[in-house]
Amino acid sequence: MSARLPENPESYAYGPYHDGPDPLAPPVDLRDAVDEIGRDVMAGSSPRSALEELLRRGTRRTAGLDELTRRVWQRRSEIQRRHRLDGTLQEVRRLLDEALDAERRALFPDPSDDARFREAQLDALPPGTAAAVSELANYEWTSETGRENYERIRELLGRELLESRFEGMKQALESTTPEDVERVNQMLADLNALLSAHAQGFSDIDERFAEFMRRHGEFFPENPRDVEELIDVLAARAAAAQRMLNSMTPEQRAELAQLSRQAFGDPRLAQQLSTLDQQLRGLRPGEDWTSSARFRGDDPLGLGEGVRAMTDLAELDALAEQLSQSYPGARLEDIDFDALERQLGDDAGVDARRLAELERELRAQGLFERAPDGSLRLSPKALRRLGETALADVVRALRGRDGDRDTTSAGAAGEPDGSTRPWRFGDTQPWAVSRTVRNAVLRTAASRHSGAVRLDVSDVEVVETEHRSRAAVALCVDTSWSMVQEDRWLPMKRTALALHQLISTRFRNDALQLITFGRYAAPVELAELVGLEGAWEQGTNAHHALLLAGRHLRRHPDAQPVVLMVTDGEPTAHLEADGVAEFDYPPSPRTLLKTMSEVDRLAKLGASVSVFRLGDDPRLAAFVDLLARRAGGRVLAPDLDGLGAAVVGDYLRNRR
């Protein structure tokens, strides 16, 4: 809503804001959108597919493209279920029956032979409505009601025919005089001459168009700027009229064709309209002149209303295509928002504009970037946002553990990082004195019993500190097919995101290496891991993963070595000296020997090896227990929701 200042400065008027985007509307919140896209990407969708899925699904306060499309098809179905197209024929039949009844009542008391002859004429009328109306063209009516009704039939046919070709013509000719009919016929003759000159390529067509609009502009509320726009408007309307005729039965079409010659009692109108339709077909062959629709309702529509219904159906079909976004280069800006509001209401237009703004901002804010292979991937900015969300979830899980303090604390032994936070039981950091006193003063001033300032536990804030030590961390995550199959893929990626975010923002001196292992192991960047798709691959090569972890630890000899392994299967592959992975199931003794040899090497480096076991396989449990004993580490078996908290918590424990 917005206010405008009227001429009287003491009063204000409020109404919807129509001059572009509402300046008071809240900005688009991209955080939830990025989180949803990130979840889909981590689950295996491409960024482009994830964006398209978000737009189809919508957000918590905005209907998506699927919902808008459903409402478009529902609206289309309602039009066809509610209406039928014989309204003009029914009205002509009603007026004709009333005219004949009135005429017979007027003739009945008259004993003359002329009256009997007229009754015989009426009795001999053909049963068809159009044939009867045509037969009565030269009949001299005795009844005033009959004569008036017959004239109303002619006027109705004229207005309906013109309304089917020109928007608003029916209302403009509500009371038709002979002068009006002549004016319309002259307009049609001039229009056909203009279109003929345009088709023949006359050089003075602009001057002809200007003169035509000067003389007949009242018939064209669309106010076309040139002859091409005029043809576009007329052809769209004429094509809708033809589709309406196509939707009628052959008998109804024949009736209308015959009745049209009685429009205004002047056959020139039907002839001019026929010529106009032929010219428009030649000038705009791309319009839909051949399709039809099935109407099966009880509400009869006249010709003008029928054309509007066909226009609505065509507009709804176009909206459905725009909302599908299935054509090359599709953008939500392609949607005709005004048409959407006409068909579905203002709320639908608001939702579509929000989606378009969301799409535009997601692209403009640099949340996507091109990978070296040309594909679309999440940018570092988007990854940071996903990491923030994942870490926040982990922190909430850690704080929810019974008897635990906030394990994201930086610890007491370290250097102040410039930030403070409220004191919690068990904290050993030094007090932030100025912040503590300030809190006490503000609390006392806000209370009803202000007086001497007294400290309360709730006033105390402590100084955040950073560890002076650093750690080299290797996070080895299992990417074998079982991780995808058992729905462990997404929790694994969110765990890596949370740990990466914690280290990159809180422990910047630590060195984190992400290592994936299936048949082979490989160090990966965070963006690669987030976008990694699950693939059918046999083998869980923990040996190769631990070998790469040891290589990472040796590159940082001054750092505390920490190895974290997430897996749901016992090792079934190892790396030979020639670099080829050997797979065996059940695990061969050689695979187990080479894996344990790598564990022993890590133990010599002083590395703490923690294994996060997913699943209840007894063979896996036995293996990881043996591994933990050999490495002096420990085994944790979290559920999927607690995996991130378990990994981050163990990292913090080892770091301390």
Short mmCIF file of N, CA and C in Angstrom, two decimals, residues 405 409 412 421 423-429:
data_model
loop_
_atom_site.label_atom_id
_atom_site.label_comp_id
_atom_site.label_asym_id
_atom_site.label_seq_id
_atom_site.Cartn_x
_atom_site.Cartn_y
_atom_site.Cartn_z
N ARG A 405 28.42 -28.18 27.79
CA ARG A 405 28.48 -26.75 27.55
C ARG A 405 28.60 -26.52 26.06
N SER A 409 33.02 -23.07 21.92
CA SER A 409 33.84 -22.04 22.56
C SER A 409 35.28 -22.14 22.11
N ALA A 412 39.92 -21.01 26.83
CA ALA A 412 40.46 -19.96 27.69
C ALA A 412 41.86 -19.58 27.31
N ARG A 421 30.61 -12.46 24.47
CA ARG A 421 29.35 -13.18 24.50
C ARG A 421 28.92 -13.34 25.95
N TRP A 423 28.10 -14.82 29.55
CA TRP A 423 28.75 -15.87 30.32
C TRP A 423 27.79 -17.04 30.52
N ARG A 424 28.33 -18.26 30.45
CA ARG A 424 27.57 -19.45 30.76
C ARG A 424 28.32 -20.28 31.77
N PHE A 425 27.59 -21.07 32.50
CA PHE A 425 28.19 -21.86 33.57
C PHE A 425 29.34 -22.70 33.04
N GLY A 426 30.48 -22.60 33.69
CA GLY A 426 31.65 -23.36 33.30
C GLY A 426 32.66 -22.58 32.47
N ASP A 427 32.29 -21.39 32.00
CA ASP A 427 33.23 -20.60 31.19
C ASP A 427 34.40 -20.12 32.05
N THR A 428 35.59 -20.14 31.45
CA THR A 428 36.80 -19.69 32.16
C THR A 428 37.44 -18.49 31.50
N GLN A 429 36.80 -17.92 30.47
CA GLN A 429 37.36 -16.76 29.80
C GLN A 429 37.28 -15.53 30.72
#
